[in-house]
mmCIF file of C-alpha atoms in Angstrom:
data_model
loop_
_atom_site.group_PDB
_atom_site.id
_atom_site.type_symbol
_atom_site.label_atom_id
_atom_site.label_comp_id
_atom_site.label_asym_id
_atom_site.label_seq_id
_atom_site.Cartn_x
_atom_site.Cartn_y
_atom_site.Cartn_z
ATOM 1 C CA UNK A 186 292.665 -16.514 -13.150
ATOM 2 C CA UNK A 187 292.014 -16.620 -9.331
ATOM 3 C CA UNK A 188 289.911 -13.804 -8.422
ATOM 4 C CA UNK A 189 291.877 -11.279 -6.563
ATOM 5 C CA UNK A 190 290.421 -10.210 -2.986
ATOM 6 C CA UNK A 191 289.114 -6.834 -3.085
ATOM 7 C CA UNK A 192 288.567 -4.735 -0.060
ATOM 8 C CA UNK A 193 285.453 -2.816 0.236
ATOM 9 C CA UNK A 194 286.915 -0.025 0.029
ATOM 10 C CA UNK A 195 289.244 -0.511 -2.666
ATOM 11 C CA UNK A 196 288.484 0.930 -6.118
ATOM 12 C CA UNK A 197 285.895 -1.649 -8.436
ATOM 13 C CA UNK A 198 287.496 -3.248 -10.656
ATOM 14 C CA UNK A 199 285.048 -2.813 -13.375
ATOM 15 C CA UNK A 200 285.788 0.140 -14.474
ATOM 16 C CA UNK A 201 283.154 2.569 -13.035
ATOM 17 C CA UNK A 202 285.488 4.752 -11.012
ATOM 18 C CA UNK A 203 283.840 3.949 -8.091
ATOM 19 C CA UNK A 204 284.537 2.080 -4.502
ATOM 20 C CA UNK A 205 283.526 -1.517 -4.403
ATOM 21 C CA UNK A 206 281.171 -1.827 -1.982
ATOM 22 C CA UNK A 207 279.196 1.163 -3.686
ATOM 23 C CA UNK A 208 279.480 -0.965 -7.663
ATOM 24 C CA UNK A 209 279.584 -3.926 -8.348
ATOM 25 C CA UNK A 210 279.260 -5.583 -4.178
ATOM 26 C CA UNK A 211 275.980 -3.960 -4.038
ATOM 27 C CA UNK A 212 274.730 -5.301 -6.943
ATOM 28 C CA UNK A 213 275.675 -8.167 -6.588
ATOM 29 C CA UNK A 214 274.030 -8.522 -3.093
ATOM 30 C CA UNK A 215 271.228 -6.768 -4.183
ATOM 31 C CA UNK A 216 270.380 -9.748 -7.106
ATOM 32 C CA UNK A 217 269.052 -12.813 -4.707
ATOM 33 C CA UNK A 218 267.200 -10.295 -2.777
ATOM 34 C CA UNK A 219 265.005 -7.900 -4.832
ATOM 35 C CA UNK A 220 261.230 -9.441 -5.033
ATOM 36 C CA UNK A 221 260.388 -10.022 -8.964
ATOM 37 C CA UNK A 222 262.905 -11.578 -11.465
ATOM 38 C CA UNK A 223 262.296 -9.060 -13.625
ATOM 39 C CA UNK A 224 263.520 -6.151 -11.352
ATOM 40 C CA UNK A 225 267.004 -7.815 -10.470
ATOM 41 C CA UNK A 226 267.720 -8.266 -13.986
ATOM 42 C CA UNK A 227 266.925 -4.706 -15.337
ATOM 43 C CA UNK A 228 269.239 -3.577 -12.023
ATOM 44 C CA UNK A 229 271.785 -5.657 -13.649
ATOM 45 C CA UNK A 230 271.377 -4.626 -17.180
ATOM 46 C CA UNK A 231 271.680 -1.246 -16.300
ATOM 47 C CA UNK A 232 274.494 -0.875 -14.314
ATOM 48 C CA UNK A 233 276.004 -3.233 -17.245
ATOM 49 C CA UNK A 234 275.513 -0.779 -19.791
ATOM 50 C CA UNK A 235 276.478 1.986 -16.990
ATOM 51 C CA UNK A 236 279.932 0.594 -16.266
ATOM 52 C CA UNK A 237 280.197 0.125 -20.220
ATOM 53 C CA UNK A 238 279.792 3.350 -21.897
ATOM 54 C CA UNK A 239 281.972 5.051 -18.851
ATOM 55 C CA UNK A 240 284.676 2.869 -19.166
ATOM 56 C CA UNK A 241 285.054 3.370 -23.332
ATOM 57 C CA UNK A 242 283.487 7.108 -23.022
ATOM 58 C CA UNK A 243 285.892 8.730 -25.510
ATOM 59 C CA UNK A 244 285.974 5.873 -27.993
ATOM 60 C CA UNK A 245 282.267 5.752 -28.140
ATOM 61 C CA UNK A 246 282.409 9.193 -28.330
ATOM 62 C CA UNK A 247 284.699 9.633 -31.633
ATOM 63 C CA UNK A 248 282.311 6.525 -33.011
ATOM 64 C CA UNK A 249 279.148 7.244 -32.370
ATOM 65 C CA UNK A 250 277.954 9.346 -35.261
ATOM 66 C CA UNK A 251 278.862 7.731 -38.103
ATOM 67 C CA UNK A 252 277.844 4.261 -36.103
ATOM 68 C CA UNK A 253 274.603 5.999 -35.714
ATOM 69 C CA UNK A 254 274.514 6.767 -39.894
ATOM 70 C CA UNK A 255 275.419 3.043 -39.859
ATOM 71 C CA UNK A 256 272.519 1.712 -38.030
ATOM 72 C CA UNK A 257 270.427 4.344 -39.185
ATOM 73 C CA UNK A 258 270.927 3.841 -43.522
ATOM 74 C CA UNK A 259 268.168 1.125 -44.221
ATOM 75 C CA UNK A 260 265.487 3.631 -42.925
ATOM 76 C CA UNK A 261 263.398 5.551 -44.565
ATOM 77 C CA UNK A 262 264.455 9.148 -43.104
ATOM 78 C CA UNK A 263 267.367 7.766 -41.731
ATOM 79 C CA UNK A 264 266.869 9.777 -38.073
ATOM 80 C CA UNK A 265 266.693 8.146 -34.753
ATOM 81 C CA UNK A 266 263.747 9.161 -32.568
ATOM 82 C CA UNK A 267 264.770 9.962 -29.056
ATOM 83 C CA UNK A 268 262.863 7.139 -27.694
ATOM 84 C CA UNK A 269 264.427 4.615 -29.504
ATOM 85 C CA UNK A 270 267.477 5.830 -28.670
ATOM 86 C CA UNK A 271 268.633 2.298 -26.178
ATOM 87 C CA UNK A 272 268.053 -0.041 -29.513
ATOM 88 C CA UNK A 273 270.783 1.942 -30.988
ATOM 89 C CA UNK A 274 272.876 1.593 -27.684
ATOM 90 C CA UNK A 275 272.311 -1.772 -27.326
ATOM 91 C CA UNK A 276 273.608 -2.435 -31.026
ATOM 92 C CA UNK A 277 276.526 -0.194 -30.322
ATOM 93 C CA UNK A 278 277.698 -1.816 -27.407
ATOM 94 C CA UNK A 279 277.022 -6.110 -28.025
ATOM 95 C CA UNK A 280 276.688 -5.940 -32.122
ATOM 96 C CA UNK A 281 279.279 -3.426 -33.588
ATOM 97 C CA UNK A 282 282.501 -5.261 -34.078
ATOM 98 C CA UNK A 283 285.721 -3.675 -34.582
ATOM 99 C CA UNK A 284 288.630 -4.628 -36.811
ATOM 100 C CA UNK A 285 289.085 -7.251 -34.567
ATOM 101 C CA UNK A 286 285.549 -8.667 -34.244
ATOM 102 C CA UNK A 287 285.447 -7.364 -31.052
ATOM 103 C CA UNK A 288 282.092 -6.049 -29.523
ATOM 104 C CA UNK A 289 282.524 -3.355 -26.607
ATOM 105 C CA UNK A 290 280.511 -5.971 -24.595
ATOM 106 C CA UNK A 291 282.980 -8.958 -25.228
ATOM 107 C CA UNK A 292 286.059 -6.746 -24.530
ATOM 108 C CA UNK A 293 284.893 -5.315 -21.315
ATOM 109 C CA UNK A 294 283.690 -9.308 -20.151
ATOM 110 C CA UNK A 295 287.395 -10.204 -21.333
ATOM 111 C CA UNK A 296 289.117 -7.262 -19.204
ATOM 112 C CA UNK A 297 286.996 -7.218 -16.253
ATOM 113 C CA UNK A 298 285.003 -10.309 -16.464
ATOM 114 C CA UNK A 299 286.855 -12.245 -13.468
ATOM 115 C CA UNK A 300 286.227 -9.413 -10.864
ATOM 116 C CA UNK A 301 281.898 -8.902 -11.550
ATOM 117 C CA UNK A 302 279.847 -10.889 -9.298
ATOM 118 C CA UNK A 303 278.385 -13.515 -10.820
ATOM 119 C CA UNK A 304 275.111 -12.170 -11.037
ATOM 120 C CA UNK A 305 276.516 -9.694 -13.741
ATOM 121 C CA UNK A 306 279.342 -11.652 -15.036
ATOM 122 C CA UNK A 307 276.263 -14.063 -16.073
ATOM 123 C CA UNK A 308 273.635 -11.051 -17.064
ATOM 124 C CA UNK A 309 276.731 -9.170 -19.136
ATOM 125 C CA UNK A 310 277.465 -12.932 -20.656
ATOM 126 C CA UNK A 311 273.538 -13.187 -21.526
ATOM 127 C CA UNK A 312 273.809 -9.683 -22.857
ATOM 128 C CA UNK A 313 276.909 -10.237 -25.479
ATOM 129 C CA UNK A 314 275.398 -13.707 -27.067
ATOM 130 C CA UNK A 315 271.571 -11.332 -27.580
ATOM 131 C CA UNK A 316 270.557 -10.316 -31.116
ATOM 132 C CA UNK A 317 267.628 -8.286 -32.528
ATOM 133 C CA UNK A 318 264.843 -10.470 -34.081
ATOM 134 C CA UNK A 319 261.054 -10.131 -34.492
ATOM 135 C CA UNK A 320 258.610 -11.666 -32.249
ATOM 136 C CA UNK A 321 255.032 -12.661 -33.085
ATOM 137 C CA UNK A 322 252.669 -11.928 -30.298
ATOM 138 C CA UNK A 323 250.953 -14.792 -29.595
ATOM 139 C CA UNK A 324 248.960 -14.647 -25.630
ATOM 140 C CA UNK A 325 249.906 -13.291 -22.238
ATOM 141 C CA UNK A 326 249.439 -13.929 -18.874
ATOM 142 C CA UNK A 327 249.666 -11.844 -16.001
ATOM 143 C CA UNK A 328 252.943 -10.960 -16.600
ATOM 144 C CA UNK A 329 255.137 -13.489 -18.680
ATOM 145 C CA UNK A 330 254.171 -12.712 -22.349
ATOM 146 C CA UNK A 331 253.860 -15.536 -25.041
ATOM 147 C CA UNK A 332 255.997 -14.861 -28.558
ATOM 148 C CA UNK A 333 256.981 -16.249 -31.549
ATOM 149 C CA UNK A 334 259.851 -16.485 -33.319
ATOM 150 C CA UNK A 335 259.252 -14.609 -36.623
ATOM 151 C CA UNK A 336 262.175 -16.363 -38.643
ATOM 152 C CA UNK A 337 262.112 -19.694 -36.593
ATOM 153 C CA UNK A 338 259.078 -20.334 -34.782
ATOM 154 C CA UNK A 339 260.530 -21.365 -31.869
ATOM 155 C CA UNK A 340 258.082 -20.530 -28.748
ATOM 156 C CA UNK A 341 259.663 -17.820 -26.027
ATOM 157 C CA UNK A 342 258.258 -16.822 -22.902
ATOM 158 C CA UNK A 343 258.786 -12.732 -21.973
ATOM 159 C CA UNK A 344 259.272 -11.046 -18.473
ATOM 160 C CA UNK A 345 257.149 -7.824 -18.034
ATOM 161 C CA UNK A 346 257.003 -5.120 -15.541
ATOM 162 C CA UNK A 347 253.795 -5.132 -15.348
ATOM 163 C CA UNK A 348 250.780 -7.272 -17.087
ATOM 164 C CA UNK A 349 250.391 -6.463 -20.642
ATOM 165 C CA UNK A 350 246.454 -4.686 -21.328
ATOM 166 C CA UNK A 351 245.792 -5.491 -24.880
ATOM 167 C CA UNK A 352 244.114 -3.173 -27.550
ATOM 168 C CA UNK A 353 240.855 -3.868 -28.004
ATOM 169 C CA UNK A 354 240.987 -2.531 -31.421
ATOM 170 C CA UNK A 355 243.675 -3.798 -33.078
ATOM 171 C CA UNK A 356 243.148 -6.383 -35.993
ATOM 172 C CA UNK A 357 245.709 -8.853 -35.467
ATOM 173 C CA UNK A 358 248.838 -9.235 -32.710
ATOM 174 C CA UNK A 359 251.120 -7.206 -33.470
ATOM 175 C CA UNK A 360 254.720 -7.406 -34.236
ATOM 176 C CA UNK A 361 257.867 -7.179 -31.967
ATOM 177 C CA UNK A 362 261.129 -5.892 -33.112
ATOM 178 C CA UNK A 363 263.798 -6.676 -29.378
ATOM 179 C CA UNK A 364 266.482 -7.387 -27.866
ATOM 180 C CA UNK A 365 265.574 -10.977 -25.664
ATOM 181 C CA UNK A 366 268.656 -11.164 -23.202
ATOM 182 C CA UNK A 367 267.816 -14.796 -22.169
ATOM 183 C CA UNK A 368 268.166 -15.230 -18.129
ATOM 184 C CA UNK A 369 267.871 -17.988 -15.330
ATOM 185 C CA UNK A 370 264.197 -17.428 -14.649
ATOM 186 C CA UNK A 371 263.227 -16.178 -17.803
ATOM 187 C CA UNK A 372 264.136 -13.752 -21.024
ATOM 188 C CA UNK A 373 263.754 -10.283 -20.669
ATOM 189 C CA UNK A 374 264.038 -7.676 -23.099
ATOM 190 C CA UNK A 375 266.653 -5.195 -23.170
ATOM 191 C CA UNK A 376 266.207 -1.854 -23.502
ATOM 192 C CA UNK A 377 262.741 -0.687 -26.328
ATOM 193 C CA UNK A 378 260.953 -2.471 -27.977
ATOM 194 C CA UNK A 379 259.479 -1.487 -30.805
ATOM 195 C CA UNK A 380 255.823 -2.705 -32.165
ATOM 196 C CA UNK A 381 253.993 -2.535 -35.461
ATOM 197 C CA UNK A 382 250.807 -3.932 -36.359
ATOM 198 C CA UNK A 383 250.545 -7.142 -39.399
ATOM 199 C CA UNK A 384 247.419 -6.110 -40.169
ATOM 200 C CA UNK A 385 249.070 -5.350 -43.971
ATOM 201 C CA UNK A 386 251.424 -8.071 -44.726
ATOM 202 C CA UNK A 387 254.338 -6.482 -42.592
ATOM 203 C CA UNK A 388 255.315 -9.723 -40.977
ATOM 204 C CA UNK A 389 255.288 -11.588 -44.701
ATOM 205 C CA UNK A 390 257.676 -8.259 -45.737
ATOM 206 C CA UNK A 391 260.100 -8.759 -42.875
ATOM 207 C CA UNK A 392 260.060 -12.477 -43.423
ATOM 208 C CA UNK A 393 260.495 -12.586 -47.242
ATOM 209 C CA UNK A 394 263.206 -10.009 -46.811
ATOM 210 C CA UNK A 395 265.083 -11.919 -44.334
ATOM 211 C CA UNK A 396 264.558 -14.928 -46.628
ATOM 212 C CA UNK A 397 266.188 -13.410 -49.856
ATOM 213 C CA UNK A 398 268.969 -11.754 -47.321
ATOM 214 C CA UNK A 399 270.121 -15.629 -46.095
ATOM 215 C CA UNK A 400 269.737 -16.655 -49.990
ATOM 216 C CA UNK A 401 272.541 -14.259 -51.080
ATOM 217 C CA UNK A 402 274.183 -14.759 -47.716
ATOM 218 C CA UNK A 403 274.245 -18.843 -46.966
ATOM 219 C CA UNK A 404 277.768 -18.737 -45.440
ATOM 220 C CA UNK A 405 275.228 -17.460 -42.117
ATOM 221 C CA UNK A 406 272.379 -18.411 -40.410
ATOM 222 C CA UNK A 407 269.593 -15.742 -39.800
ATOM 223 C CA UNK A 408 270.645 -15.709 -35.827
ATOM 224 C CA UNK A 409 274.219 -14.892 -37.285
ATOM 225 C CA UNK A 410 272.655 -12.117 -39.825
ATOM 226 C CA UNK A 411 270.741 -10.334 -37.259
ATOM 227 C CA UNK A 412 273.691 -10.046 -35.060
ATOM 228 C CA UNK A 413 276.193 -8.984 -37.502
ATOM 229 C CA UNK A 414 273.748 -6.375 -39.414
ATOM 230 C CA UNK A 415 271.492 -5.960 -36.975
ATOM 231 C CA UNK A 416 270.668 -2.267 -39.016
ATOM 232 C CA UNK A 417 269.157 -4.423 -41.684
ATOM 233 C CA UNK A 418 266.096 -5.520 -39.476
ATOM 234 C CA UNK A 419 266.000 -2.544 -37.800
ATOM 235 C CA UNK A 420 265.444 -1.232 -41.396
ATOM 236 C CA UNK A 421 262.788 -3.993 -42.495
ATOM 237 C CA UNK A 422 261.329 -3.297 -39.389
ATOM 238 C CA UNK A 423 260.823 0.322 -40.291
ATOM 239 C CA UNK A 424 260.504 -0.289 -43.890
ATOM 240 C CA UNK A 425 257.515 -2.581 -42.486
ATOM 241 C CA UNK A 426 255.812 0.038 -39.965
ATOM 242 C CA UNK A 427 256.105 2.548 -42.800
ATOM 243 C CA UNK A 428 254.351 0.381 -45.329
ATOM 244 C CA UNK A 429 257.284 1.587 -47.804
ATOM 245 C CA UNK A 430 258.863 -0.975 -50.158
ATOM 246 C CA UNK A 431 263.171 -1.130 -49.796
ATOM 247 C CA UNK A 432 265.103 -0.558 -53.022
ATOM 248 C CA UNK A 433 267.633 -3.965 -53.081
ATOM 249 C CA UNK A 434 268.928 -3.099 -56.539
ATOM 250 C CA UNK A 435 269.417 -6.742 -56.769
ATOM 251 C CA UNK A 436 271.728 -7.598 -60.099
ATOM 252 C CA UNK A 437 272.825 -11.309 -61.482
ATOM 253 C CA UNK A 438 274.910 -12.001 -64.139
ATOM 254 C CA UNK A 439 274.431 -15.794 -65.997
ATOM 255 C CA UNK A 440 277.608 -16.493 -68.137
ATOM 256 C CA UNK A 441 277.233 -17.718 -71.441
ATOM 257 C CA UNK A 442 277.074 -21.431 -71.619
ATOM 258 C CA UNK A 443 273.926 -23.817 -72.159
ATOM 259 C CA UNK A 444 271.778 -22.705 -69.673
ATOM 260 C CA UNK A 445 272.388 -19.143 -70.770
ATOM 261 C CA UNK A 446 271.401 -20.396 -74.245
ATOM 262 C CA UNK A 447 268.426 -22.485 -72.848
ATOM 263 C CA UNK A 448 266.861 -19.158 -71.096
ATOM 264 C CA UNK A 449 267.680 -16.670 -74.158
ATOM 265 C CA UNK A 450 265.823 -18.877 -76.139
ATOM 266 C CA UNK A 451 262.099 -18.763 -74.705
ATOM 267 C CA UNK A 452 262.903 -15.309 -72.946
ATOM 268 C CA UNK A 453 261.582 -13.972 -76.633
ATOM 269 C CA UNK A 454 258.811 -15.456 -76.435
ATOM 270 C CA UNK A 455 257.122 -16.447 -72.731
ATOM 271 C CA UNK A 456 254.273 -14.712 -71.740
ATOM 272 C CA UNK A 457 255.304 -12.955 -68.806
ATOM 273 C CA UNK A 458 258.155 -10.694 -70.678
ATOM 274 C CA UNK A 459 257.934 -7.833 -72.533
ATOM 275 C CA UNK A 460 260.776 -6.333 -75.405
ATOM 276 C CA UNK A 461 261.618 -3.165 -74.910
ATOM 277 C CA UNK A 462 264.559 -2.224 -76.706
ATOM 278 C CA UNK A 463 268.181 -3.748 -78.234
ATOM 279 C CA UNK A 464 270.630 -1.208 -77.762
ATOM 280 C CA UNK A 465 274.174 -1.606 -77.870
ATOM 281 C CA UNK A 466 274.222 -5.672 -78.399
ATOM 282 C CA UNK A 467 271.726 -6.640 -75.238
ATOM 283 C CA UNK A 468 267.840 -6.705 -76.686
ATOM 284 C CA UNK A 469 266.108 -6.182 -73.045
ATOM 285 C CA UNK A 470 262.853 -7.384 -71.698
ATOM 286 C CA UNK A 471 260.712 -6.131 -68.490
ATOM 287 C CA UNK A 472 259.073 -8.484 -65.977
ATOM 288 C CA UNK A 473 255.108 -8.182 -66.576
ATOM 289 C CA UNK A 474 252.979 -7.067 -63.850
ATOM 290 C CA UNK A 475 256.428 -5.932 -61.598
ATOM 291 C CA UNK A 476 256.247 -3.927 -58.448
ATOM 292 C CA UNK A 477 258.836 -2.306 -59.818
ATOM 293 C CA UNK A 478 261.916 -1.699 -62.261
ATOM 294 C CA UNK A 479 262.339 -5.435 -63.023
ATOM 295 C CA UNK A 480 264.467 -6.629 -66.668
ATOM 296 C CA UNK A 481 266.432 -9.231 -68.007
ATOM 297 C CA UNK A 482 268.932 -8.730 -70.563
ATOM 298 C CA UNK A 483 269.633 -10.985 -72.748
ATOM 299 C CA UNK A 484 273.375 -10.507 -74.798
ATOM 300 C CA UNK A 485 274.183 -11.159 -77.943
ATOM 301 C CA UNK A 486 277.560 -12.574 -76.936
ATOM 302 C CA UNK A 487 275.328 -15.053 -75.559
ATOM 303 C CA UNK A 488 275.416 -13.893 -71.055
ATOM 304 C CA UNK A 489 272.331 -13.289 -69.783
ATOM 305 C CA UNK A 490 271.817 -10.115 -67.067
ATOM 306 C CA UNK A 491 268.801 -9.963 -64.667
ATOM 307 C CA UNK A 492 268.167 -6.275 -62.481
ATOM 308 C CA UNK A 493 265.275 -5.494 -59.482
ATOM 309 C CA UNK A 494 264.470 -3.796 -56.569
ATOM 310 C CA UNK A 495 261.095 -5.572 -55.180
ATOM 311 C CA UNK A 496 261.800 -8.914 -53.029
ATOM 312 C CA UNK A 497 258.372 -9.721 -54.641
ATOM 313 C CA UNK A 498 259.637 -9.454 -57.942
ATOM 314 C CA UNK A 499 263.177 -11.206 -57.427
ATOM 315 C CA UNK A 500 260.821 -14.150 -56.437
ATOM 316 C CA UNK A 501 258.798 -14.499 -59.364
ATOM 317 C CA UNK A 502 261.563 -13.988 -61.771
ATOM 318 C CA UNK A 503 263.582 -16.611 -59.932
ATOM 319 C CA UNK A 504 260.846 -19.118 -60.904
ATOM 320 C CA UNK A 505 260.908 -17.704 -64.688
ATOM 321 C CA UNK A 506 264.870 -17.552 -65.032
ATOM 322 C CA UNK A 507 265.880 -20.275 -62.415
ATOM 323 C CA UNK A 508 267.919 -18.959 -60.161
ATOM 324 C CA UNK A 509 267.980 -22.295 -57.652
ATOM 325 C CA UNK A 510 269.097 -24.694 -60.707
ATOM 326 C CA UNK A 511 271.761 -22.701 -62.769
ATOM 327 C CA UNK A 512 274.557 -20.799 -61.502
ATOM 328 C CA UNK A 513 273.388 -17.138 -61.643
ATOM 329 C CA UNK A 514 276.055 -15.251 -59.863
ATOM 330 C CA UNK A 515 275.046 -12.013 -57.260
ATOM 331 C CA UNK A 516 276.710 -9.728 -58.458
ATOM 332 C CA UNK A 517 274.920 -6.610 -56.862
ATOM 333 C CA UNK A 518 272.521 -6.323 -53.724
ATOM 334 C CA UNK A 519 271.942 -3.685 -51.045
ATOM 335 C CA UNK A 520 271.707 -5.949 -48.341
ATOM 336 C CA UNK A 521 275.622 -7.585 -48.877
ATOM 337 C CA UNK A 522 277.568 -4.218 -48.524
ATOM 338 C CA UNK A 523 279.924 -5.059 -51.155
ATOM 339 C CA UNK A 524 281.079 -3.757 -53.973
ATOM 340 C CA UNK A 525 280.609 -5.832 -56.796
ATOM 341 C CA UNK A 526 283.461 -8.317 -57.505
ATOM 342 C CA UNK A 527 286.413 -7.006 -60.355
ATOM 343 C CA UNK A 528 285.866 -9.779 -62.908
ATOM 344 C CA UNK A 529 281.921 -8.665 -62.966
ATOM 345 C CA UNK A 530 282.336 -4.569 -63.112
ATOM 346 C CA UNK A 531 281.284 -4.840 -66.291
ATOM 347 C CA UNK A 532 278.716 -6.400 -66.030
ATOM 348 C CA UNK A 533 277.641 -3.656 -63.443
ATOM 349 C CA UNK A 534 278.407 -1.112 -65.662
ATOM 350 C CA UNK A 535 275.596 -2.522 -68.127
ATOM 351 C CA UNK A 536 272.987 -2.283 -65.785
ATOM 352 C CA UNK A 537 274.209 1.245 -64.328
ATOM 353 C CA UNK A 538 274.031 1.990 -68.435
ATOM 354 C CA UNK A 539 270.601 0.987 -68.426
ATOM 355 C CA UNK A 540 268.994 1.947 -65.881
ATOM 356 C CA UNK A 541 270.342 5.224 -65.982
ATOM 357 C CA UNK A 542 268.776 5.421 -69.008
ATOM 358 C CA UNK A 543 265.719 4.670 -67.991
ATOM 359 C CA UNK A 544 265.396 6.971 -65.524
ATOM 360 C CA UNK A 545 266.134 10.154 -67.968
ATOM 361 C CA UNK A 546 264.058 8.951 -70.289
ATOM 362 C CA UNK A 547 261.018 9.440 -68.006
ATOM 363 C CA UNK A 548 261.953 12.372 -66.403
ATOM 364 C CA UNK A 549 261.345 15.462 -67.064
ATOM 365 C CA UNK A 550 263.678 18.242 -67.604
ATOM 366 C CA UNK A 551 263.287 21.996 -67.103
ATOM 367 C CA UNK A 552 266.100 22.100 -70.099
ATOM 368 C CA UNK A 553 263.137 20.493 -72.155
ATOM 369 C CA UNK A 554 259.993 23.030 -70.753
ATOM 370 C CA UNK A 555 259.135 20.019 -68.032
ATOM 371 C CA UNK A 556 258.739 17.584 -70.547
ATOM 372 C CA UNK A 557 260.344 14.044 -70.715
ATOM 373 C CA UNK A 558 263.062 12.963 -73.848
ATOM 374 C CA UNK A 559 259.782 10.317 -74.051
ATOM 375 C CA UNK A 560 257.368 12.672 -74.349
ATOM 376 C CA UNK A 561 259.902 14.965 -76.559
ATOM 377 C CA UNK A 562 260.650 11.853 -79.081
ATOM 378 C CA UNK A 563 256.879 12.337 -79.759
ATOM 379 C CA UNK A 564 257.349 15.437 -80.849
ATOM 380 C CA UNK A 565 258.528 17.180 -84.246
ATOM 381 C CA UNK A 566 261.664 17.294 -83.811
ATOM 382 C CA UNK A 567 261.956 16.461 -80.420
ATOM 383 C CA UNK A 568 265.341 13.875 -81.229
ATOM 384 C CA UNK A 569 266.951 16.485 -82.653
ATOM 385 C CA UNK A 570 266.435 18.510 -79.574
ATOM 386 C CA UNK A 571 267.711 15.315 -77.399
ATOM 387 C CA UNK A 572 270.898 14.765 -79.809
ATOM 388 C CA UNK A 573 271.828 19.045 -78.492
ATOM 389 C CA UNK A 574 271.482 17.902 -74.514
ATOM 390 C CA UNK A 575 273.028 14.669 -75.002
ATOM 391 C CA UNK A 576 276.510 17.098 -77.310
ATOM 392 C CA UNK A 577 276.195 19.213 -74.301
ATOM 393 C CA UNK A 578 276.648 16.101 -71.396
ATOM 394 C CA UNK A 579 279.424 14.121 -73.510
ATOM 395 C CA UNK A 580 281.123 18.191 -73.964
ATOM 396 C CA UNK A 581 280.668 18.430 -69.907
ATOM 397 C CA UNK A 582 281.871 14.387 -69.405
ATOM 398 C CA UNK A 583 285.356 15.184 -71.232
ATOM 399 C CA UNK A 584 287.917 13.213 -70.297
ATOM 400 C CA UNK A 585 285.887 10.665 -67.837
ATOM 401 C CA UNK A 586 285.177 7.583 -69.927
ATOM 402 C CA UNK A 587 282.578 6.566 -67.833
ATOM 403 C CA UNK A 588 280.543 9.603 -68.522
ATOM 404 C CA UNK A 589 281.150 9.114 -72.432
ATOM 405 C CA UNK A 590 280.265 5.497 -72.224
ATOM 406 C CA UNK A 591 277.009 6.823 -70.812
ATOM 407 C CA UNK A 592 276.122 9.533 -73.060
ATOM 408 C CA UNK A 593 276.999 7.017 -75.976
ATOM 409 C CA UNK A 594 274.277 4.512 -74.533
ATOM 410 C CA UNK A 595 271.989 7.136 -74.241
ATOM 411 C CA UNK A 596 272.309 8.372 -77.868
ATOM 412 C CA UNK A 597 272.288 4.891 -78.498
ATOM 413 C CA UNK A 598 268.574 4.581 -77.261
ATOM 414 C CA UNK A 599 267.303 7.949 -78.731
ATOM 415 C CA UNK A 600 268.210 6.953 -81.933
#
């Protein structure tokens, strides 16, 4: 497309509503004359974000709340501090796609890119290609920051507004979560940069979860996953900052066959598993010394099922149950964002019944005078009292087959 000649007093074709002389023409002239690359690039990025916000104001207003809920879905308390709003806005403009796979930034580039001055167009392309990532601070020199990508190990140099003053009380170099934009004279972070110490294994926490994520999504690279689901990395960074675990709700299935038979033959006598119970045709074994719930079930129909929440437990179980060698199917995971495959719905529900029953057994109930069902089972008459409780559950679940199946499973466990 040939760029049409635009008069200085014509409306700017970028969609801002301003005159061309007060919008892209001014920025295009300002770019080469600003004394520092950081200042030039920061002005260009700020202008572009304002243009996109203005151009798509109505659409953004409609979707901002549900998209913010999506962006925060893996954080500890699902709130967005005011100082972190720019991280969300950049994700909304440059990563979040519509049903056609288009972002606001790329749509704006297609509609207005030929009318933007070269510095703005160059900056917009760099923003569209950017994504959130995590970097380890290697060193700083003047107004340049030397970083190392936590996932690839690649070295990056970042322009700063002013020299970084190191914290003398910091035990280990910090980790930075930010959107790095690659410009001709150096990289620059767009918007807010979040920082967390790496003194309690925070870096390993993030890296292990990203490795797990890529294993269950082998169709995409780490960079592609961060571009498609930056909210996952934002949530992992938040959990690392709060030093809290993330419940992955990973469920795996090994169909009946030689591989399942080989594992079933050794699980019962393996030192790393301890028997728990045998209910409804499945013998369940706990993974010893686990960080969270982690259990394998051996069905009398010949298949195996495993579930765990902590990434460390998945790594340990993966060695014992040969996740890489055998054809274990991932039925469910928090980081897949899809429902279980329809053909594996029964396997998923088998685990749900087991986990819900286990939670019920260990939870104090006011109907039981503040005791848990397990505590009550140790008392005289406790089993009968639980039977009455489950009978009431069954009556309230009449007509709901899934709920009745769960109640019957609870009955089998109690008996």
